[in-house]
Short mmCIF file of C-alpha atoms and ligand atoms in Angstrom, two decimals:
data_model
loop_
_atom_site.label_atom_id
_atom_site.label_comp_id
_atom_site.label_asym_id
_atom_site.label_seq_id
_atom_site.Cartn_x
_atom_site.Cartn_y
_atom_site.Cartn_z
CA MET A 1 71.25 -93.90 -5.65
CA ILE A 2 68.74 -96.58 -5.16
CA GLY A 3 67.04 -98.70 -7.88
CA SER A 4 67.79 -100.47 -11.05
CA GLY A 5 65.38 -99.07 -13.81
CA GLY A 6 65.15 -96.56 -16.28
CA ARG A 7 64.19 -93.45 -14.07
CA GLU A 8 67.57 -94.15 -11.80
CA HIS A 9 69.55 -94.48 -14.97
CA ALA A 10 67.88 -90.76 -16.11
CA LEU A 11 67.98 -89.49 -12.50
CA LEU A 12 71.65 -90.37 -12.34
CA LEU A 13 72.49 -88.95 -15.68
CA GLY A 14 70.61 -85.83 -14.26
CA LEU A 15 73.24 -85.97 -10.81
CA LYS A 16 76.11 -86.22 -13.26
CA ARG A 17 74.77 -83.36 -14.68
CA ASP A 18 75.15 -80.92 -11.89
CA PRO A 19 78.23 -79.26 -10.68
CA SER A 20 77.72 -79.61 -7.17
CA VAL A 21 77.57 -83.45 -7.65
CA THR A 22 81.06 -85.08 -7.04
CA GLU A 23 80.60 -88.71 -6.61
CA LEU A 24 77.41 -91.43 -7.75
CA HIS A 25 76.97 -94.98 -6.24
CA ALA A 26 74.10 -97.04 -7.33
CA ALA A 27 72.58 -100.01 -5.69
CA PRO A 28 72.17 -102.15 -7.27
CA GLY A 29 72.14 -100.59 -10.36
CA ASN A 30 72.58 -101.94 -14.43
CA ALA A 31 74.87 -101.96 -16.91
CA GLY A 32 73.98 -98.47 -17.96
CA THR A 33 74.39 -96.63 -14.78
CA ALA A 34 77.89 -99.03 -14.17
CA ALA A 35 78.79 -96.30 -17.01
CA LEU A 36 78.14 -92.97 -14.70
CA ALA A 37 78.29 -94.47 -11.09
CA THR A 38 79.82 -97.41 -9.19
CA ASN A 39 77.25 -100.12 -8.90
CA HIS A 40 76.96 -102.08 -5.39
CA ALA A 41 75.13 -105.10 -5.28
CA VAL A 42 73.01 -104.67 -2.11
CA ASP A 43 69.57 -105.99 -1.54
CA VAL A 44 67.60 -102.44 -1.80
CA ALA A 45 64.68 -103.79 0.21
CA SER A 46 66.81 -104.41 3.17
CA ALA A 47 66.97 -101.05 5.42
CA ALA A 48 70.00 -102.07 7.09
CA ALA A 49 72.20 -102.79 4.12
CA VAL A 50 71.15 -99.61 2.35
CA VAL A 51 71.84 -97.43 5.65
CA ALA A 52 75.27 -99.39 5.93
CA LEU A 53 76.29 -98.74 2.23
CA ALA A 54 74.90 -94.97 2.74
CA LYS A 55 77.41 -95.08 5.86
CA GLU A 56 80.07 -97.00 3.69
CA VAL A 57 80.64 -93.98 0.58
CA ALA A 58 79.62 -91.31 3.28
CA ALA A 59 76.43 -90.56 1.30
CA ASP A 60 75.63 -86.72 1.58
CA LEU A 61 71.91 -87.33 -0.34
CA VAL A 62 70.46 -90.70 -0.77
CA VAL A 63 67.53 -90.85 -3.71
CA ILE A 64 65.19 -93.92 -3.64
CA GLY A 65 63.86 -94.37 -6.94
CA PRO A 66 61.58 -97.63 -6.52
CA GLU A 67 58.58 -97.96 -4.37
CA VAL A 68 59.35 -100.97 -2.54
CA PRO A 69 61.84 -99.74 -0.55
CA LEU A 70 60.19 -96.57 0.19
CA VAL A 71 56.62 -98.97 1.18
CA LEU A 72 59.36 -100.99 3.39
CA GLY A 73 60.30 -97.78 5.48
CA VAL A 74 63.91 -97.55 3.78
CA ALA A 75 63.85 -93.80 3.76
CA ASP A 76 62.86 -93.97 7.61
CA ALA A 77 65.58 -96.10 8.46
CA LEU A 78 68.16 -93.82 6.94
CA ARG A 79 66.65 -90.55 8.21
CA GLU A 80 66.97 -92.16 11.71
CA ALA A 81 71.08 -92.64 10.58
CA GLY A 82 70.87 -89.12 10.37
CA ILE A 83 71.67 -89.59 6.52
CA ASP A 84 69.71 -86.60 3.82
CA THR A 85 66.98 -88.74 1.95
CA PHE A 86 64.51 -87.97 -1.01
CA GLY A 87 61.75 -89.84 -0.35
CA PRO A 88 58.79 -90.37 1.55
CA GLY A 89 58.82 -92.86 5.12
CA ALA A 90 56.45 -95.73 5.17
CA GLN A 91 53.67 -94.00 5.83
CA ALA A 92 53.73 -91.39 3.51
CA ALA A 93 54.65 -93.85 1.23
CA GLN A 94 51.25 -95.85 1.50
CA ILE A 95 49.69 -93.16 -1.17
CA GLU A 96 51.17 -95.63 -3.74
CA GLY A 97 51.43 -99.09 -1.05
CA SER A 98 47.75 -99.07 -0.64
CA LYS A 99 44.98 -98.19 -3.34
CA ALA A 100 42.76 -98.12 0.41
CA PHE A 101 44.97 -95.66 2.07
CA ALA A 102 45.39 -93.41 -1.12
CA LYS A 103 41.56 -93.38 -1.30
CA ASP A 104 40.81 -92.62 2.00
CA VAL A 105 43.57 -89.33 1.87
CA MET A 106 41.67 -88.31 -1.05
CA ALA A 107 38.13 -88.12 0.53
CA ALA A 108 39.57 -86.57 3.55
CA ALA A 109 41.81 -83.81 1.21
CA GLY A 110 38.49 -83.49 -1.14
CA VAL A 111 40.33 -84.56 -4.23
CA ARG A 112 38.35 -85.86 -6.85
CA THR A 113 39.05 -89.42 -8.22
CA ALA A 114 37.10 -92.69 -9.40
CA ARG A 115 34.47 -94.29 -7.17
CA ALA A 116 35.78 -97.35 -5.65
CA GLU A 117 35.01 -100.60 -3.85
CA ILE A 118 37.11 -102.60 -1.96
CA VAL A 119 36.25 -106.87 -2.43
CA ASP A 120 38.19 -109.04 -0.15
CA ASN A 121 35.75 -111.89 -0.15
CA PRO A 122 35.47 -114.11 -3.53
CA ALA A 123 31.85 -114.58 -2.58
CA GLU A 124 30.99 -110.68 -3.03
CA LEU A 125 32.83 -110.21 -6.50
CA ASP A 126 30.09 -111.01 -9.04
CA ALA A 127 27.61 -108.59 -6.99
CA ALA A 128 30.47 -105.69 -6.92
CA LEU A 129 31.34 -106.40 -10.81
CA ASP A 130 27.65 -105.60 -11.36
CA ARG A 131 27.90 -102.08 -9.82
CA PHE A 132 30.72 -101.13 -12.54
CA GLY A 133 31.19 -101.43 -15.90
CA PRO A 134 30.25 -101.10 -18.83
CA THR A 135 34.36 -100.67 -18.83
CA TRP A 136 35.89 -102.27 -15.60
CA VAL A 137 38.80 -101.45 -13.80
CA VAL A 138 40.30 -103.89 -11.83
CA LYS A 139 43.89 -102.99 -9.70
CA ASP A 140 45.29 -105.40 -7.35
CA ASP A 141 46.00 -103.55 -3.97
CA GLY A 142 48.98 -103.61 -3.48
CA LEU A 143 52.59 -103.18 -5.24
CA ALA A 144 52.13 -104.28 -8.90
CA ALA A 145 54.04 -101.65 -11.04
CA GLY A 146 51.19 -100.78 -13.26
CA LYS A 147 51.10 -104.78 -14.22
CA GLY A 148 48.31 -105.15 -11.35
CA VAL A 149 45.75 -102.81 -13.22
CA VAL A 150 42.92 -104.43 -16.11
CA VAL A 151 40.63 -101.72 -17.90
CA THR A 152 38.26 -104.08 -20.05
CA PRO A 153 34.90 -103.99 -21.24
CA ASP A 154 34.94 -107.42 -20.82
CA ARG A 155 33.53 -108.38 -17.68
CA ALA A 156 34.71 -112.18 -18.08
CA ALA A 157 38.34 -110.14 -18.17
CA ALA A 158 37.95 -108.41 -15.10
CA ARG A 159 36.26 -111.16 -13.13
CA ALA A 160 39.30 -113.27 -14.41
CA HIS A 161 41.73 -110.88 -12.99
CA ALA A 162 40.01 -109.97 -10.30
CA ALA A 163 39.64 -113.77 -8.90
CA ASP A 164 43.00 -114.30 -9.62
CA CYS A 165 44.02 -111.63 -7.14
CA LEU A 166 41.79 -112.91 -4.47
CA GLU A 167 43.71 -116.38 -5.52
CA ASN A 168 46.92 -114.82 -4.33
CA GLY A 169 45.62 -113.28 -1.14
CA HIS A 170 45.31 -109.94 -2.49
CA PRO A 171 42.55 -107.62 -1.95
CA VAL A 172 41.04 -106.08 -5.20
CA LEU A 173 39.89 -102.80 -5.66
CA LEU A 174 37.21 -102.11 -8.63
CA GLU A 175 36.64 -98.67 -9.66
CA SER A 176 34.51 -96.61 -12.00
CA PHE A 177 36.52 -95.70 -15.22
CA LEU A 178 37.52 -92.16 -15.66
CA SER A 179 37.32 -90.62 -19.06
CA GLY A 180 39.54 -88.00 -21.05
CA PRO A 181 43.29 -87.90 -21.28
CA GLU A 182 45.70 -88.78 -19.06
CA VAL A 183 48.30 -87.03 -17.56
CA SER A 184 51.35 -87.70 -15.13
CA LEU A 185 52.30 -84.66 -13.18
CA PHE A 186 55.34 -85.18 -10.68
CA CYS A 187 55.63 -83.04 -7.90
CA LEU A 188 59.11 -82.59 -5.66
CA VAL A 189 56.99 -82.55 -2.29
CA ASP A 190 58.83 -81.38 1.23
CA GLY A 191 55.41 -81.05 3.38
CA ASP A 192 53.16 -79.15 2.15
CA THR A 193 55.69 -77.45 -0.08
CA VAL A 194 54.64 -78.43 -3.37
CA VAL A 195 56.58 -77.69 -6.64
CA PRO A 196 55.41 -79.35 -10.01
CA LEU A 197 57.99 -80.47 -12.97
CA LEU A 198 56.65 -80.51 -16.34
CA PRO A 199 53.25 -82.80 -17.40
CA ALA A 200 53.86 -85.78 -19.38
CA GLN A 201 51.81 -88.59 -20.81
CA ASP A 202 52.54 -92.63 -20.49
CA HIS A 203 51.84 -94.52 -23.02
CA LYS A 204 50.28 -97.91 -21.05
CA ARG A 205 49.15 -100.36 -23.42
CA VAL A 206 51.64 -102.65 -24.90
CA GLY A 207 50.57 -102.09 -28.92
CA ASP A 208 50.09 -99.19 -31.25
CA GLY A 209 47.20 -97.67 -30.87
CA ASP A 210 46.58 -98.51 -27.37
CA ALA A 211 46.05 -101.91 -28.20
CA GLY A 212 46.70 -104.79 -26.32
CA PRO A 213 47.12 -105.20 -22.03
CA ASN A 214 48.66 -102.75 -19.59
CA THR A 215 52.69 -102.65 -19.26
CA GLY A 216 54.72 -100.65 -16.72
CA GLY A 217 54.72 -97.83 -19.30
CA MET A 218 55.89 -98.15 -23.46
CA GLY A 219 56.67 -94.75 -23.96
CA ALA A 220 56.08 -91.21 -23.33
CA TYR A 221 56.31 -87.36 -24.06
CA THR A 222 56.34 -84.04 -22.09
CA PRO A 223 55.25 -81.27 -22.31
CA LEU A 224 51.87 -81.79 -23.52
CA PRO A 225 50.97 -79.26 -26.10
CA TRP A 226 47.18 -79.92 -25.62
CA LEU A 227 47.26 -79.14 -21.81
CA PRO A 228 47.04 -75.48 -20.85
CA GLN A 229 49.13 -74.29 -17.92
CA GLN A 230 45.86 -73.37 -16.40
CA MET A 231 44.97 -76.95 -15.75
CA VAL A 232 48.47 -77.42 -14.74
CA ASP A 233 47.79 -74.74 -11.89
CA ARG A 234 44.03 -76.84 -10.87
CA ILE A 235 46.07 -79.90 -10.49
CA VAL A 236 48.53 -78.62 -8.36
CA ASP A 237 46.15 -76.37 -6.65
CA GLU A 238 42.76 -79.41 -6.60
CA VAL A 239 44.92 -82.32 -5.92
CA CYS A 240 49.07 -82.21 -4.93
CA LYS A 241 48.39 -79.83 -2.60
CA PRO A 242 45.50 -81.03 -0.59
CA VAL A 243 47.14 -84.41 -0.85
CA ALA A 244 50.76 -83.36 0.90
CA ALA A 245 48.50 -80.84 3.19
CA GLU A 246 46.45 -83.76 4.21
CA LEU A 247 49.49 -86.38 4.95
CA VAL A 248 51.25 -83.33 7.18
CA LYS A 249 47.76 -83.37 9.22
CA ARG A 250 47.67 -86.89 10.06
CA GLY A 251 51.60 -86.52 11.03
CA THR A 252 53.33 -88.35 8.22
CA PRO A 253 54.32 -85.43 5.98
CA PHE A 254 55.42 -86.77 2.59
CA ASN A 255 59.10 -86.00 1.11
CA GLY A 256 60.25 -86.71 -2.52
CA LEU A 257 58.28 -87.15 -5.56
CA LEU A 258 54.30 -87.14 -5.45
CA TYR A 259 53.34 -88.82 -8.78
CA ALA A 260 49.85 -87.74 -9.76
CA GLY A 261 48.10 -89.92 -12.34
CA LEU A 262 45.20 -88.21 -13.65
CA ALA A 263 42.42 -88.51 -16.32
CA ILE A 264 41.07 -84.81 -17.59
CA ASP A 265 37.20 -84.84 -18.20
CA ASP A 266 34.72 -81.85 -18.70
CA GLU A 267 34.84 -81.52 -14.74
CA GLY A 268 38.76 -80.96 -14.31
CA PRO A 269 41.61 -83.14 -13.20
CA ALA A 270 40.58 -86.49 -11.53
CA VAL A 271 42.67 -89.07 -9.96
CA VAL A 272 43.28 -92.54 -11.53
CA GLU A 273 46.62 -93.38 -9.18
CA PHE A 274 49.06 -92.12 -6.76
CA ASN A 275 52.77 -93.33 -6.88
CA CYS A 276 55.25 -92.06 -4.07
CA ARG A 277 58.68 -92.01 -6.62
CA PHE A 278 59.33 -90.89 -10.05
CA GLY A 279 57.43 -92.71 -12.84
CA ASP A 280 59.08 -94.89 -15.27
CA PRO A 281 59.03 -93.98 -18.44
CA GLU A 282 57.69 -90.26 -17.75
CA THR A 283 61.12 -89.41 -15.67
CA GLN A 284 63.45 -89.72 -18.67
CA GLY A 285 61.84 -86.80 -20.88
CA VAL A 286 61.08 -84.88 -18.26
CA LEU A 287 64.54 -84.72 -16.81
CA GLU A 288 65.64 -84.45 -20.51
CA LEU A 289 64.09 -81.17 -20.25
CA LEU A 290 65.29 -79.64 -16.92
CA GLN A 291 67.67 -77.34 -16.82
CA THR A 292 67.97 -76.90 -12.94
CA PRO A 293 70.63 -78.76 -11.61
CA LEU A 294 69.26 -82.01 -10.38
CA GLY A 295 70.82 -82.48 -7.35
CA THR A 296 70.22 -78.90 -5.90
CA ALA A 297 66.45 -79.83 -6.29
CA LEU A 298 66.67 -83.31 -4.71
CA ALA A 299 68.93 -82.16 -1.80
CA ALA A 300 66.51 -78.67 -1.29
CA THR A 301 63.43 -81.31 -1.14
CA ALA A 302 65.56 -83.71 1.24
CA ARG A 303 67.07 -81.01 3.26
CA GLY A 304 63.34 -79.41 3.90
CA THR A 305 64.71 -76.34 2.10
CA LEU A 306 62.27 -77.02 -0.91
CA ALA A 307 60.22 -73.25 -0.09
CA ASP A 308 63.23 -71.52 -0.61
CA LEU A 309 64.71 -72.81 -4.07
CA PRO A 310 64.36 -70.58 -7.02
CA ALA A 311 62.01 -71.50 -9.77
CA LEU A 312 62.87 -74.64 -11.84
CA GLN A 313 64.25 -73.70 -15.26
CA TRP A 314 63.13 -75.68 -18.28
CA TYR A 315 64.53 -76.53 -21.92
CA ASP A 316 62.36 -75.33 -24.58
CA GLY A 317 61.46 -77.86 -26.82
CA ALA A 318 60.16 -81.61 -25.94
CA ALA A 319 61.36 -84.71 -25.23
CA VAL A 320 59.92 -88.55 -26.36
CA VAL A 321 60.94 -91.79 -24.53
CA VAL A 322 60.39 -95.23 -26.66
CA VAL A 323 60.92 -97.97 -24.53
CA LEU A 324 62.51 -101.30 -25.97
CA ALA A 325 60.94 -104.26 -24.30
CA ALA A 326 61.87 -108.01 -24.16
CA GLU A 327 60.49 -110.19 -26.51
CA ASN A 328 57.03 -111.64 -25.18
CA TYR A 329 57.15 -108.52 -22.72
CA PRO A 330 54.42 -108.12 -20.19
CA GLY A 331 54.17 -111.57 -20.46
CA ARG A 332 57.44 -113.33 -18.59
CA PRO A 333 60.26 -111.77 -20.85
CA ARG A 334 62.84 -113.32 -22.71
CA THR A 335 66.26 -112.21 -21.24
CA GLY A 336 69.95 -112.92 -21.46
CA ASP A 337 70.14 -111.75 -25.23
CA PRO A 338 72.88 -109.39 -25.92
CA ILE A 339 71.95 -105.73 -26.82
CA ALA A 340 74.19 -103.72 -30.02
CA GLY A 341 73.80 -100.20 -29.16
CA ALA A 342 73.40 -99.73 -25.82
CA GLY A 343 75.39 -97.54 -25.25
CA GLY A 344 74.63 -94.65 -28.10
CA GLU A 345 73.29 -91.10 -27.30
CA GLY A 346 70.07 -90.78 -25.53
CA VAL A 347 69.65 -94.64 -25.03
CA LEU A 348 69.08 -94.98 -21.12
CA HIS A 349 69.11 -98.75 -19.27
CA ALA A 350 66.39 -100.40 -17.17
CA GLY A 351 66.17 -103.91 -17.84
CA THR A 352 70.06 -104.71 -18.53
CA ALA A 353 73.31 -106.47 -16.81
CA LEU A 354 76.78 -106.60 -17.49
CA ASN A 355 77.53 -110.89 -18.35
CA GLU A 356 80.69 -112.69 -17.44
CA LYS A 357 82.28 -111.39 -20.50
CA GLY A 358 81.43 -107.60 -19.77
CA GLU A 359 78.81 -107.39 -22.57
CA VAL A 360 75.69 -105.93 -21.53
CA VAL A 361 72.60 -107.80 -22.57
CA SER A 362 69.02 -108.13 -21.23
CA SER A 363 67.56 -108.53 -18.05
CA GLY A 364 64.23 -107.71 -17.66
CA GLY A 365 60.88 -106.80 -19.47
CA ARG A 366 61.37 -102.85 -20.29
CA VAL A 367 64.97 -103.02 -21.39
CA LEU A 368 65.93 -99.57 -22.56
CA SER A 369 64.32 -96.04 -22.99
CA ILE A 370 65.08 -94.34 -25.76
CA VAL A 371 65.16 -90.66 -25.46
CA GLY A 372 64.92 -87.48 -28.41
CA ARG A 373 64.77 -84.25 -27.52
CA GLY A 374 63.80 -81.30 -30.43
CA ALA A 375 62.38 -77.94 -30.89
CA ASP A 376 59.08 -79.53 -30.80
CA LEU A 377 57.33 -83.16 -30.61
CA LYS A 378 57.98 -83.95 -34.22
CA ALA A 379 61.37 -83.26 -34.07
CA ALA A 380 61.91 -85.29 -30.53
CA ARG A 381 59.98 -88.12 -31.95
CA ALA A 382 62.09 -88.02 -35.35
CA GLN A 383 65.51 -88.49 -32.66
CA ALA A 384 64.30 -90.85 -30.57
CA TYR A 385 63.34 -93.23 -33.36
CA GLU A 386 66.50 -92.57 -35.26
CA ARG A 387 68.26 -93.06 -31.97
CA LEU A 388 66.45 -96.58 -31.61
CA ALA A 389 67.13 -97.85 -35.54
CA GLY A 390 70.87 -98.14 -33.80
CA VAL A 391 70.26 -100.77 -31.25
CA LYS A 392 69.27 -104.39 -31.54
CA LEU A 393 68.11 -106.83 -29.55
CA THR A 394 66.93 -110.51 -30.74
CA GLY A 395 62.77 -110.26 -30.48
CA SER A 396 62.19 -107.01 -28.97
CA HIS A 397 59.43 -104.59 -29.60
CA PHE A 398 58.61 -100.97 -28.93
CA ARG A 399 55.35 -98.87 -30.08
CA THR A 400 55.80 -96.54 -33.04
CA ASP A 401 53.45 -93.94 -31.88
CA ILE A 402 54.67 -92.71 -28.95
CA GLY A 403 53.81 -89.01 -28.76
CA LYS A 404 51.99 -89.48 -32.40
CA ALA A 405 48.49 -88.13 -31.65
CA ALA A 406 49.42 -85.39 -29.43
CA GLU A 407 52.02 -84.22 -32.67
CA GLU A 408 49.22 -84.80 -35.22
CA GLY A 409 46.78 -82.85 -32.60
CA ARG A 410 44.42 -85.73 -32.50
CA ILE A 411 44.11 -85.06 -28.03
CA SER A 412 41.99 -82.27 -26.73
CA LEU A 413 40.22 -81.52 -23.98
N1 LIG B 501 54.48 -94.67 -15.75
C1 LIG B 501 54.21 -95.72 -14.66
C2 LIG B 501 54.52 -95.90 -13.48
O1 LIG B 501 55.80 -95.30 -13.22
O2 LIG B 501 54.14 -96.34 -12.70
#
């Protein structure tokens, strides 16, 4: 397993539960993965280092969690070395790495998405901003882990973010605002074979009631009681399959996890973004409900036999994930504090490390994700928050309303 976040911890937990998996290694991993796997201090952006580690441990399968090594071609290097790998090559990973590439693929595949313009010249910024609004969506056209996106009714704030990106040498993407509830649909993709997982919903804003700035994700729940199966089928047929087919047509087939972030409005699904990997924190919830052995599903995808995999099996009920974030996140987070209760049931690690005394300490913005499961959203929420009450980290914060609007029937299409 390549990566060190909450989704990688969840993936390792899923692999650990698969009886066909005999040994687990993580690079670099975190304090939580150390309890499931052997952690290796390897630079995951270095294809040579990852290939060397995979050879050293005689890996049967390498699963790449984060987008950075994928965009850098680490999956290509592993495949060239003859190692089965779950994760797209550098070219297909551009679906996340470059918003402009994603727009081009969607246009060619006839997939509905927001109207967009790329601005790379500061002199053109004001005129371009005038062509958007009254809600502005400004995206850094590069990898920014969700934090490069500003959605605001305040033109000055939109302008400031765009100017910031341009000053740092990054083009910006201005987009029309898509209304309607958001859905994250993850699909296992092997060429043009597309197998959806359960739909989930992230909570991107830092505060209750969707207040405050965007984050990498403060919590999630799955499945979505307000989303009919027919709409999931439409997402697969109108979005995921055409994009997978377009990448095959371009000679750069996608192999791994295609994450479609969508808004659903009166006309149906429209794409907000694609990611080339499992999403965080939705993964922690979705995998909690997956009954099919995870290693079998990932290996079938990596080996090009996804079409032969029996239909995925799921546990009944719901899962809720609440992220515990460090003080000041999504700004520069406070780190290095000891965490009490980090080994509790359902507590998955993201920004954690072991200090020299072997204690679990915070090391990033999103520190832990706490997973609850139950017969319905109410029960899953109750379990997640009960488990969270057993965790203590100085200055930390979390949202108290993850999955609440859905539980109370306040989301509809
Ligand atoms: N859930 C947002 C992300 O993984 O980027």
